[in-house]
Coordinates of C-alpha atoms and ligand atoms in Angstrom, one line a residue:
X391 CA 0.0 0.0 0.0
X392 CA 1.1 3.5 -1.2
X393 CA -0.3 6.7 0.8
X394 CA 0.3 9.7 -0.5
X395 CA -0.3 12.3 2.1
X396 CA 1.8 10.3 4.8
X397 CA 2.2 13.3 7.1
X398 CA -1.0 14.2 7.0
X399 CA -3.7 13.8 9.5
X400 CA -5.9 11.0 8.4
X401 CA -2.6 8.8 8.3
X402 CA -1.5 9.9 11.8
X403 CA -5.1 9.2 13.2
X404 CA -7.0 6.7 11.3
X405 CA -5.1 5.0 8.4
X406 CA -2.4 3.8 11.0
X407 CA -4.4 3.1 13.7
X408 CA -6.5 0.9 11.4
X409 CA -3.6 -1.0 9.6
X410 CA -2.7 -1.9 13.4
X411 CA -5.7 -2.8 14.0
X412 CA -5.9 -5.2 11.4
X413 CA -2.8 -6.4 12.1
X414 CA -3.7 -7.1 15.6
X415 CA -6.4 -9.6 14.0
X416 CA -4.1 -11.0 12.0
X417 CA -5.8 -9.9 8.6
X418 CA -3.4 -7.9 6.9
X419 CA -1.3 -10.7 4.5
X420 CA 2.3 -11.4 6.2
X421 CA 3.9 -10.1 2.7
X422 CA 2.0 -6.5 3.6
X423 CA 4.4 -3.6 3.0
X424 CA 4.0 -0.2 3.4
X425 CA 5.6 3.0 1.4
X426 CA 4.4 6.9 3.2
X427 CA 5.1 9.7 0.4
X428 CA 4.2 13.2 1.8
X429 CA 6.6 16.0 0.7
X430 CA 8.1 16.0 4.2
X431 CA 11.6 15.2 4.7
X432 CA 11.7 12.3 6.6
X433 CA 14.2 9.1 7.1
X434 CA 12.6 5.5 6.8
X435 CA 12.9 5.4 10.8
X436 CA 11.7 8.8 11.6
X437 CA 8.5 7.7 9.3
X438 CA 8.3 4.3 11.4
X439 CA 9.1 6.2 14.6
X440 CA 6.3 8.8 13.8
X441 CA 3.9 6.1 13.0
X442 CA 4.2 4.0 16.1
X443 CA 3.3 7.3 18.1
X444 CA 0.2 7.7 16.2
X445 CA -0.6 4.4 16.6
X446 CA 0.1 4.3 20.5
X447 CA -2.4 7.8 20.7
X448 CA -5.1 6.8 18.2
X449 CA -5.4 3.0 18.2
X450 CA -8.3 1.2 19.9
X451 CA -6.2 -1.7 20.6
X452 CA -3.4 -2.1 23.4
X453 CA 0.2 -1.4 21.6
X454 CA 1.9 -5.2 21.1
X455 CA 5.2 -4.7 20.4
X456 CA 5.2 -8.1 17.9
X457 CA 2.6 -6.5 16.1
X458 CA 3.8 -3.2 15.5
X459 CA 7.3 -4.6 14.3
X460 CA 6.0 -6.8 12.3
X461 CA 4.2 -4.1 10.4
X462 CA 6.8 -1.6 10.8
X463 CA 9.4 -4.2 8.8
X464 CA 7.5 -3.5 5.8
X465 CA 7.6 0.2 6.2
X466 CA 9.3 3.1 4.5
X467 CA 9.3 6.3 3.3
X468 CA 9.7 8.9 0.1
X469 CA 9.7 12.5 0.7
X470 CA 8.9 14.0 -2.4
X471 CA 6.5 16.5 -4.0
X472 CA 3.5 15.1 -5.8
X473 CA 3.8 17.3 -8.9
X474 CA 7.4 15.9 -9.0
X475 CA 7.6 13.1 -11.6
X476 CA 10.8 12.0 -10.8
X477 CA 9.6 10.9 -7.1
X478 CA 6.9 8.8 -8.6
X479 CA 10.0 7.0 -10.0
X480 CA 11.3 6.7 -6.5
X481 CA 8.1 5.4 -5.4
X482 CA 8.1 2.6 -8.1
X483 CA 11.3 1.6 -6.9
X484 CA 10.3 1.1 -3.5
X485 CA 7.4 -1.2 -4.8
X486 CA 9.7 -3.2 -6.8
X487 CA 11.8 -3.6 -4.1
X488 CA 8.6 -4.9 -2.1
X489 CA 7.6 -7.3 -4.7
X490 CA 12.0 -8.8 -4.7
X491 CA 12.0 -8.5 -0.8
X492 CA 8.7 -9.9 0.5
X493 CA 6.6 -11.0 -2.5
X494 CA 4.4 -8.8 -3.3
X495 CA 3.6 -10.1 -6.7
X496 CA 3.3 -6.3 -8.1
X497 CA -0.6 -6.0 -5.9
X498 CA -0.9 -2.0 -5.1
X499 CA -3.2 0.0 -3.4
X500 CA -2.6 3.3 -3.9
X501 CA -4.6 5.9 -1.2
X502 CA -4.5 9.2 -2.3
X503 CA -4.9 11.2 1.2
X504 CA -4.1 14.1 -0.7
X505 CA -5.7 18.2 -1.4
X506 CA -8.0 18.1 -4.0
X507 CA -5.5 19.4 -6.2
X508 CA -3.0 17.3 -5.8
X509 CA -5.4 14.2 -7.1
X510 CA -5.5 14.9 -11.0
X511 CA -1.7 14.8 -10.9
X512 CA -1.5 11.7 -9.2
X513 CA -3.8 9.9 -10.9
X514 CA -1.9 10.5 -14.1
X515 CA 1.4 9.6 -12.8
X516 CA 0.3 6.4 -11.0
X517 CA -1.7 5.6 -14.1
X518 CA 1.5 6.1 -16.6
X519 CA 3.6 3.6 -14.1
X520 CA 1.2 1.2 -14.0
X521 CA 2.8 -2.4 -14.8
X522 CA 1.0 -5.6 -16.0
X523 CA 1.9 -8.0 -13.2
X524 CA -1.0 -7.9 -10.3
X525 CA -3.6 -5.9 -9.5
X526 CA -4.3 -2.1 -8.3
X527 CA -6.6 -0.4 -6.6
X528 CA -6.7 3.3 -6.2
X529 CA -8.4 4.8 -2.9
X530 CA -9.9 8.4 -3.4
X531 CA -10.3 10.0 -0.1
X532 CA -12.6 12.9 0.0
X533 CA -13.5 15.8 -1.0
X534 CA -14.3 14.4 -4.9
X535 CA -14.1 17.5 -6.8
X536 CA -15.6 20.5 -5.8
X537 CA -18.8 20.3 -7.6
X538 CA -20.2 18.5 -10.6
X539 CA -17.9 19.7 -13.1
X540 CA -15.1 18.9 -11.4
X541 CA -15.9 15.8 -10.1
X542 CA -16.8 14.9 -13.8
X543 CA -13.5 16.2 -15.1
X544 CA -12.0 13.8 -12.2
X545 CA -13.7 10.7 -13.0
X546 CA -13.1 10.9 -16.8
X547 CA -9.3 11.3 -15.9
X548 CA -9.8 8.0 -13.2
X549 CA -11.7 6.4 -16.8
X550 CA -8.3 7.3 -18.8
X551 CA -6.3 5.1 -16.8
X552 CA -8.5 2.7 -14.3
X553 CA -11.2 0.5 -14.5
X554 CA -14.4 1.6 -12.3
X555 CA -13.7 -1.4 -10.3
X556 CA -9.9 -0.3 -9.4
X557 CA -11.4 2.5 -7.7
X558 CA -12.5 2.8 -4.6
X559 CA -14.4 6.7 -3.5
X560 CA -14.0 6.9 0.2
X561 CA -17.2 8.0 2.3
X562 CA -16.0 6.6 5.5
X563 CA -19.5 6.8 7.2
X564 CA -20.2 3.6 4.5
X565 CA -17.6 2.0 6.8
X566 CA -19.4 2.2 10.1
X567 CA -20.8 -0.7 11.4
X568 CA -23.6 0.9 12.8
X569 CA -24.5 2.3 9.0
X570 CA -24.1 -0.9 7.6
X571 CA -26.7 -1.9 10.3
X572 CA -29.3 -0.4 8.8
X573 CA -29.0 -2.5 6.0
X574 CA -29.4 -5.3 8.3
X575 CA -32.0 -3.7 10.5
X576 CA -34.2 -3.0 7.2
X577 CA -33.3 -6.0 5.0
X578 CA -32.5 -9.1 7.8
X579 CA -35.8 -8.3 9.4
X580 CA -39.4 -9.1 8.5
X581 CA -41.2 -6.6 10.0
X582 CA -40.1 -3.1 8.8
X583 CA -40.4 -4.0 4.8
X584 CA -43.9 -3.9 4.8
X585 CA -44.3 -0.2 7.1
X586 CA -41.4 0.9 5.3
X587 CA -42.9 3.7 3.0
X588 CA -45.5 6.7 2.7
X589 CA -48.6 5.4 4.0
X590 CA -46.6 4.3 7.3
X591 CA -44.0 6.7 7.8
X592 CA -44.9 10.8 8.9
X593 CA -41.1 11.7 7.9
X594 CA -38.0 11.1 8.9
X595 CA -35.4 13.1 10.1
X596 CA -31.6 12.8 10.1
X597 CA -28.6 14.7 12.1
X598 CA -25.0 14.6 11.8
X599 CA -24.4 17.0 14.5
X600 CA -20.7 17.8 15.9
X601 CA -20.2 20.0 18.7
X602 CA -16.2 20.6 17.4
X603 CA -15.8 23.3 15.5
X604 CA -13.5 23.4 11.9
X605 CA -10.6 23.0 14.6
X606 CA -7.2 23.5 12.2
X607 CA -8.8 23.0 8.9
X608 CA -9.7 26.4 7.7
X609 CA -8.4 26.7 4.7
X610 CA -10.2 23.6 3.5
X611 CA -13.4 24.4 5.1
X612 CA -13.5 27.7 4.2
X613 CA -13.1 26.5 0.2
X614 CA -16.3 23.7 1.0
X615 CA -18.5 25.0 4.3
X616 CA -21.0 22.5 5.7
X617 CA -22.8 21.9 2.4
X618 CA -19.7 19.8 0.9
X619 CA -18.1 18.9 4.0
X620 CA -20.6 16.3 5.3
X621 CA -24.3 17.3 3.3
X622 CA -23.2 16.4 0.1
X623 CA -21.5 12.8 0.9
X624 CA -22.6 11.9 4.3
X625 CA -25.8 12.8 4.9
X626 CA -27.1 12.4 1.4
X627 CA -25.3 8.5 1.8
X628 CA -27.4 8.2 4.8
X629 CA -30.5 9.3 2.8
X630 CA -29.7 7.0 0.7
X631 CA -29.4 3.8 2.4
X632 CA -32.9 5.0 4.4
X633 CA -34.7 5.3 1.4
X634 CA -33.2 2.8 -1.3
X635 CA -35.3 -0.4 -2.5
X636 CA -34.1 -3.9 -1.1
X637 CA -31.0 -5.0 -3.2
X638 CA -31.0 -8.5 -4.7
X639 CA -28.0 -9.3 -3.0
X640 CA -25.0 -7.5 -1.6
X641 CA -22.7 -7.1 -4.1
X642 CA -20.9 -3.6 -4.8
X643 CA -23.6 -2.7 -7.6
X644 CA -26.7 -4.5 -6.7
X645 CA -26.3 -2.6 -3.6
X646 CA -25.5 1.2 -5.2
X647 CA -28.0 0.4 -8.3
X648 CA -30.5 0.9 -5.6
X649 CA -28.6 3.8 -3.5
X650 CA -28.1 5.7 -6.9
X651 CA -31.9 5.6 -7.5
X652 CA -32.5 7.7 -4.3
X653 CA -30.2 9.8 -5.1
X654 CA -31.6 10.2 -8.8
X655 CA -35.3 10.5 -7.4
X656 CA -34.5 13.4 -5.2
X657 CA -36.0 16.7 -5.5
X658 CA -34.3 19.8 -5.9
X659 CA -35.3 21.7 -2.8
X660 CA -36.8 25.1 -3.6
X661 CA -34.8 28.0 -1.3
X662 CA -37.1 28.0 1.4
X663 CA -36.4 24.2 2.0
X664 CA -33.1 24.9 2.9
X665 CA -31.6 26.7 5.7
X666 CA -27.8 27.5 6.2
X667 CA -26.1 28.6 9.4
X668 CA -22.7 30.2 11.0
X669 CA -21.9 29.6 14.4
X670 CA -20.8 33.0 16.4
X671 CA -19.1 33.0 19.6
X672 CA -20.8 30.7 22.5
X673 CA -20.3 28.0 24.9
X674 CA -19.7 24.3 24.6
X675 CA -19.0 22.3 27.6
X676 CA -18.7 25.3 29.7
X677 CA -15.7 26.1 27.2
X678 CA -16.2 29.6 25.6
X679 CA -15.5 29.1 22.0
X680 CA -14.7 31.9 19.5
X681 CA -16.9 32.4 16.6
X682 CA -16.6 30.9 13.4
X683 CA -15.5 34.4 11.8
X684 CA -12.9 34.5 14.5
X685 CA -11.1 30.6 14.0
X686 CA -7.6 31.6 12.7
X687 CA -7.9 31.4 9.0
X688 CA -11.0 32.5 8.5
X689 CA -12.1 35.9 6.6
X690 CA -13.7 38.3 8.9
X691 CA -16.5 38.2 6.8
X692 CA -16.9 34.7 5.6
X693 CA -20.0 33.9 3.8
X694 CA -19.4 29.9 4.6
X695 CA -21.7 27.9 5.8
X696 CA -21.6 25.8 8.9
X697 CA -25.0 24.3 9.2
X698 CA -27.1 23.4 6.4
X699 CA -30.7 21.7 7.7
X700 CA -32.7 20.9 4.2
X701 CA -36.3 19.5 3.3
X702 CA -35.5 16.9 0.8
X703 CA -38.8 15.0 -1.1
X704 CA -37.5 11.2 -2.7
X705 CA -39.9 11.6 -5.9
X706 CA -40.6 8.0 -6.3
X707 CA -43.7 5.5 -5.8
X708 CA -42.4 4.4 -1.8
X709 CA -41.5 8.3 -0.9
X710 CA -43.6 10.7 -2.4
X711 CA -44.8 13.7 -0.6
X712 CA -43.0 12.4 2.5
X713 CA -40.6 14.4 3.9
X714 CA -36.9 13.9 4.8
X715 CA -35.6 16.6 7.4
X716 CA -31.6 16.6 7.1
X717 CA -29.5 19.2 9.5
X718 CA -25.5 18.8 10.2
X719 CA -23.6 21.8 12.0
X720 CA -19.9 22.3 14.0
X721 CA -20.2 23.8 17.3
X722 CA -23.9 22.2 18.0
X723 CA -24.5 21.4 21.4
X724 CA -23.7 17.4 20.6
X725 CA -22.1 15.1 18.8
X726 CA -25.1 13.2 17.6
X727 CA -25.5 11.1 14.5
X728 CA -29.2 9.7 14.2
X729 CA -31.4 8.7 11.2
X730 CA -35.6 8.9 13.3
X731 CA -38.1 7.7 11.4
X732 CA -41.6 8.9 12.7
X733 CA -44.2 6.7 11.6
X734 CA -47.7 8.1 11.8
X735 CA -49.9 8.7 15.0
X736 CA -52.3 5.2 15.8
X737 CA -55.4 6.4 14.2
X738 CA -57.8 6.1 16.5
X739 CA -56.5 5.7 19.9
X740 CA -59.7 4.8 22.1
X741 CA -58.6 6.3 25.8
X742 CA -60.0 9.5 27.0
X743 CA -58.3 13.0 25.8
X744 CA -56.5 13.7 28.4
X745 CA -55.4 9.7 29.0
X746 CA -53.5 10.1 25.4
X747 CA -51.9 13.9 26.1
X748 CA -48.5 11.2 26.1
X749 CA -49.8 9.2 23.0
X750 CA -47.2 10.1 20.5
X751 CA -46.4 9.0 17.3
X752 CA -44.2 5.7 17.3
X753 CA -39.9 6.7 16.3
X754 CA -37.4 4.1 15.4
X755 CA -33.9 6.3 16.2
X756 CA -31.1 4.4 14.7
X757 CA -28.6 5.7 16.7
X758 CA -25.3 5.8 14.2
X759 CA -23.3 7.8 17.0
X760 CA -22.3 7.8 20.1
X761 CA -24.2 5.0 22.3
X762 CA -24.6 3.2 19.3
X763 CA -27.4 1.2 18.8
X764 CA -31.2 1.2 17.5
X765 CA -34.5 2.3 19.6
X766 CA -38.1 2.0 19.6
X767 CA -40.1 4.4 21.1
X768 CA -43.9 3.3 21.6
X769 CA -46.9 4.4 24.1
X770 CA -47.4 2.0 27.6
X771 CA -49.6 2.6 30.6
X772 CA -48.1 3.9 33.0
X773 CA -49.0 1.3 36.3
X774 CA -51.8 2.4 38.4
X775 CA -55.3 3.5 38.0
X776 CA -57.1 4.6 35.1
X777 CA -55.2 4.6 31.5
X778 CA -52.5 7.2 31.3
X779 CA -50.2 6.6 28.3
X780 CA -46.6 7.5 28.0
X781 CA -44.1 7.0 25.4
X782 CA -41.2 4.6 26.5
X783 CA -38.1 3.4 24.6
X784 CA -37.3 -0.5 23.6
X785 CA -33.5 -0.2 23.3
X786 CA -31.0 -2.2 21.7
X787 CA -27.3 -1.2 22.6
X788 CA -24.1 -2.6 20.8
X789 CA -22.2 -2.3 23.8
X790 CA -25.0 -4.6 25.7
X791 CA -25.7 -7.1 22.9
X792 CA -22.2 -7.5 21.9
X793 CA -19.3 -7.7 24.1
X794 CA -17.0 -6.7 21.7
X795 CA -15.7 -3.2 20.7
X796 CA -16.6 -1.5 17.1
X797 CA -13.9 -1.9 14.8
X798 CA -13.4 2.0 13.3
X799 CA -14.7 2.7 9.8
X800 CA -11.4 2.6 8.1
X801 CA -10.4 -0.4 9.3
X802 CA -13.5 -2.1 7.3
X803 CA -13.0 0.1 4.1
X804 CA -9.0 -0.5 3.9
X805 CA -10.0 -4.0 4.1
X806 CA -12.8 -4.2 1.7
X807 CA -10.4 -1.8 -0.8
X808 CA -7.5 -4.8 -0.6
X809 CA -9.9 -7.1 -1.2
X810 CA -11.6 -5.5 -4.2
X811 CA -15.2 -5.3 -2.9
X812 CA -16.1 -1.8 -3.7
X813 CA -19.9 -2.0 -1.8
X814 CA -19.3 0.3 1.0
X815 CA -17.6 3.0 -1.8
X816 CA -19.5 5.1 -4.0
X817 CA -19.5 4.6 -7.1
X818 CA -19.0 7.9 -10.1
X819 CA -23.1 8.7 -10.8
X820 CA -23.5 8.3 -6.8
X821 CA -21.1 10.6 -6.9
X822 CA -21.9 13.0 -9.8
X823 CA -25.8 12.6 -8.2
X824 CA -25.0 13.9 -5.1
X825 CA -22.8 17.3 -7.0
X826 CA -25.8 17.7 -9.0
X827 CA -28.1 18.0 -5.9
X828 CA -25.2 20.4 -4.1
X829 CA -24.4 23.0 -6.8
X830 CA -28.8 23.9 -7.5
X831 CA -28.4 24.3 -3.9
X832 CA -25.4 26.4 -3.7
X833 CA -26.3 28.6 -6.9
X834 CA -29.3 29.9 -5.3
X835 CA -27.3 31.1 -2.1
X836 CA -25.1 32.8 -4.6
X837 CA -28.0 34.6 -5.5
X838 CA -29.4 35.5 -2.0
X839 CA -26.6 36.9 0.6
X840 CA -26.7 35.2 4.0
X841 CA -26.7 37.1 7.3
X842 CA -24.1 35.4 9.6
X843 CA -23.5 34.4 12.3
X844 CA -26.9 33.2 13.2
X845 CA -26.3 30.9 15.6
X846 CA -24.3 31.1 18.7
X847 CA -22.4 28.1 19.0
X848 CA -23.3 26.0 21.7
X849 CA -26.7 26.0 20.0
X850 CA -28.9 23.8 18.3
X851 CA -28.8 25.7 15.4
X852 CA -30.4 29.1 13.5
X853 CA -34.1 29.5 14.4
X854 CA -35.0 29.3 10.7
X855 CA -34.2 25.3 10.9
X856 CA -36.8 25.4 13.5
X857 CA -39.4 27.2 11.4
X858 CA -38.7 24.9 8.4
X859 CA -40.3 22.1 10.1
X860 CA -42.9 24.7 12.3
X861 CA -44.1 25.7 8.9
X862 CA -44.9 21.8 8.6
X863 CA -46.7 21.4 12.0
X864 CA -43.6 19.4 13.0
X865 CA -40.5 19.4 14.9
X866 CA -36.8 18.3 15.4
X867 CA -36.4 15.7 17.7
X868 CA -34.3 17.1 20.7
Ligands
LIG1728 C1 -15.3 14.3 7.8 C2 -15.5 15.8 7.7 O1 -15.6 13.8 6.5 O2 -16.2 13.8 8.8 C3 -15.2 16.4 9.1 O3 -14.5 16.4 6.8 C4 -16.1 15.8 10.1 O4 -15.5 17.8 9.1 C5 -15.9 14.3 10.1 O5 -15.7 16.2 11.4 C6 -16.9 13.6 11.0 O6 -16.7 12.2 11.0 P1 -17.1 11.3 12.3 O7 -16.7 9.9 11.9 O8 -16.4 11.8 13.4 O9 -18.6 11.5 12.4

């Protein structure tokens, strides 16, 4: 495995700490070698040294000297800029060195942790080197372009010299086991199929909520605000994987036939069905936190976005006219990532009025992060005379049900990638789908300036979010 962008964060706290991990389960192949290219200068053993830090403050798993030396043999480093074509040269070396040394039979993947603008360049130098012996795989981490043109422009150069199959489009939420399970939840399981759909369902409502802020990242966030930061991959993913048709099976395009069709079938949400936020100064954690126009990096007067909340319509025969409420922010009071879906009130509930004041509708809250898990919430008597009703939860908690711990996200999709199943990576009209949804949204805000801040942060968000469901007779779960 190549990663270009060895010095950067994702390496130090999630690429590493995943490789470790899988080499602590014993599923990384014994001939596994490793070559970190970032333009840094670095020796082989500062690289190595680096990494085992990272690994000892990021990984889930107990640091195991075997382990880490066995991964660290097949570890080394190139320091070299990616626009440079003669460091590609030295990277080539390197893998033919791995192939004479421990057998790696000229396999690659290549995982482009990289800016956006380094990609197009890489892509074309990896692509000119490629040789005939094994296979490759090329991981794209995100952003994919900056909207559809560009992602277009991207995936016609990935078409000049890869196969759709070689590459694998990182959207590491597809990587979470508790995302996955709601495939299981709505596919291993009787029950939901047949309530799964407009006549059951009131709405549903999803959250990606964070309560950091853009904490050293400014001059990427600034560039791509909440809208294509999380909205346009994650949440629309989630969306996705709520709404799509049963798959015939689970293979990489049975499964995103069906997720591109959502994506296809949504509506483009007229401007009042969107709201966008900035977070000013507030309080989080009884931690005063500076406003968003006051992170270092940031304009003065920034016009970014760091909460989008959306009324999205899926336009087909199973969704229409119900409504999916999407909101992500930074600085919100929470780190919360939920999908709810409301089903409609019991239509005639036969207590007295005031016995059903606590008769509300029944929620399912997959609950993707933190205390992962899945709950119910339905209407019981509460014990004693007469027939009061109040709304209880039936829970169901990974941490209860299963004693072991959740492997992170990238631990799955580095996996999957070396194994060539591309089902938990999205595929180019996914992709291209989701930019087409993004750009109507973010060419009528060019038209209409935004007043920021407008929320502080600390918050749960801009009060308009809350009138886009008022106007709807509805509200956002708390
Ligand atoms: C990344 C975004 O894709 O996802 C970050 O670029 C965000 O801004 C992160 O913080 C959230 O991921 P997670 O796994 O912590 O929910």
């Amino acid at each position: 495995m190549v990663i270009f962008g060895a010095s950067g964060d994702l390496t130090k706290r999630k690429l590493l700490p995943a490789l470790y991990a899988l080499a602590c389960r014993r599923l990384l192949p014994e001939q596994f070698g490793l070559v970190g290219v970032a333009r840094t200068e670095e020796s082989d053993e500062d690289f190595r040294e680096r990494m085992k830090e990272a690994v000892k403050a990021h990984a889930r798993d107990e640091f195991r000297d075997e382990v880490w030396e066995s991964l660290a043999r097949g570890m080394s480093y190139v320091s070299t800029d990616f626009a440079d074509e003669s460091g590609e040269d030295l990277v080539l070396e390197r893998l033919r060195a791995l192939d004479r040394d421990r057998g790696t039979k000229g396999n690659r993947v290549y995982y482009l942790a990289v800016p956006p603008s380094a990609i197009s360049t890489l892509v074309r130098e990896i692509g000119e080197r490629r040789e005939t012996e094994g296979w490759t795989r090329l991981v794209v981490e995100k952003p994919f372009g900056h909207d559809l043109t560009s992602a277009r422009e991207l995936n016609t150069q990935l078409r000049e010299h890869f196969t759709e199959d070689e590459v694998f489009r990182i959207d590491h939420y597809l990587g979470k086991e508790t995302v996955q399970n709601l495939m299981a939840l709505r596919f291993a399981n009787g029950i939901f199929e047949p309530v799964w759909n407009r006549q059951f369902i009131d709405h549903v409502q999803i959250t990606v909520a964070e309560s950091i802020g853009i904490e050293s990242r400014a001059d990427f966030y600034e560039q791509s605000g909440a809208i294509r930061d999380i909205f346009q991959n994650h949440l629309l993913q989630l969306v996705a994987l709520t709404a799509m048709e049963p798959p015939i099976d689970f293979t990489a395009d049975s499964v995103r036939n069906e997720k591109v069709k959502v994506l296809r079938s949504l509506h483009t949400p007229g401007p009042k069905s969107v709201v966008r936020g900035q977070y000013g100064r507030g309080w989080i954690e009884g931690k005063e936190v500076p406003g968003y126009r006051e992170e270092e990096g940031v304009s003065s007067e920034s016009l970014t976005e760091t909460y989008v909340a959306a009324k999205l319509y899926v336009d087909n025969w199973r969704w229409a006219d119900t409504p999916f409420y999407v909101r992500t922010g930074k600085r919100l009071p929470r780190r919360e990532t939920t999908i709810s879906i409301q089903f409609q009130r019991a239509p005639h509930p036969p207590f007295e009025d005031i016995a059903s004041e606590g008769l509300r509708p029944n929620v399912l809250v997959v609950h993707i992060q933190p205390d992962e898990g899945v709950s119910l919430e339905i209407g019981a008597k509460v014990p004693g005379q007469g027939m009061t009703i109040r709304s209880v939860h039936m829970d169901f908690l990974y941490g209860g049900a299963f004693r072991t711990g959740l492997p992170e996200a990238y631990e799955r999709l580095i996996l999957d990638a070396m194994l060539g199943d591309a089902t938990l990576f999205t595929r180019t009209d996914e992709v291209e789908e989701q930019w087409a949804l993004v750009d109507a949204i973010a060419a009528a805000w060019k038209r209409d300036r935004a007043s920021f801040p407008n929320y502080a942060a600390g918050t749960p968000g801009p009060a308009a979010a809350d009138e886009l469901l008022a106007r709807d007779s509805r509200s956002w779960r708390r």
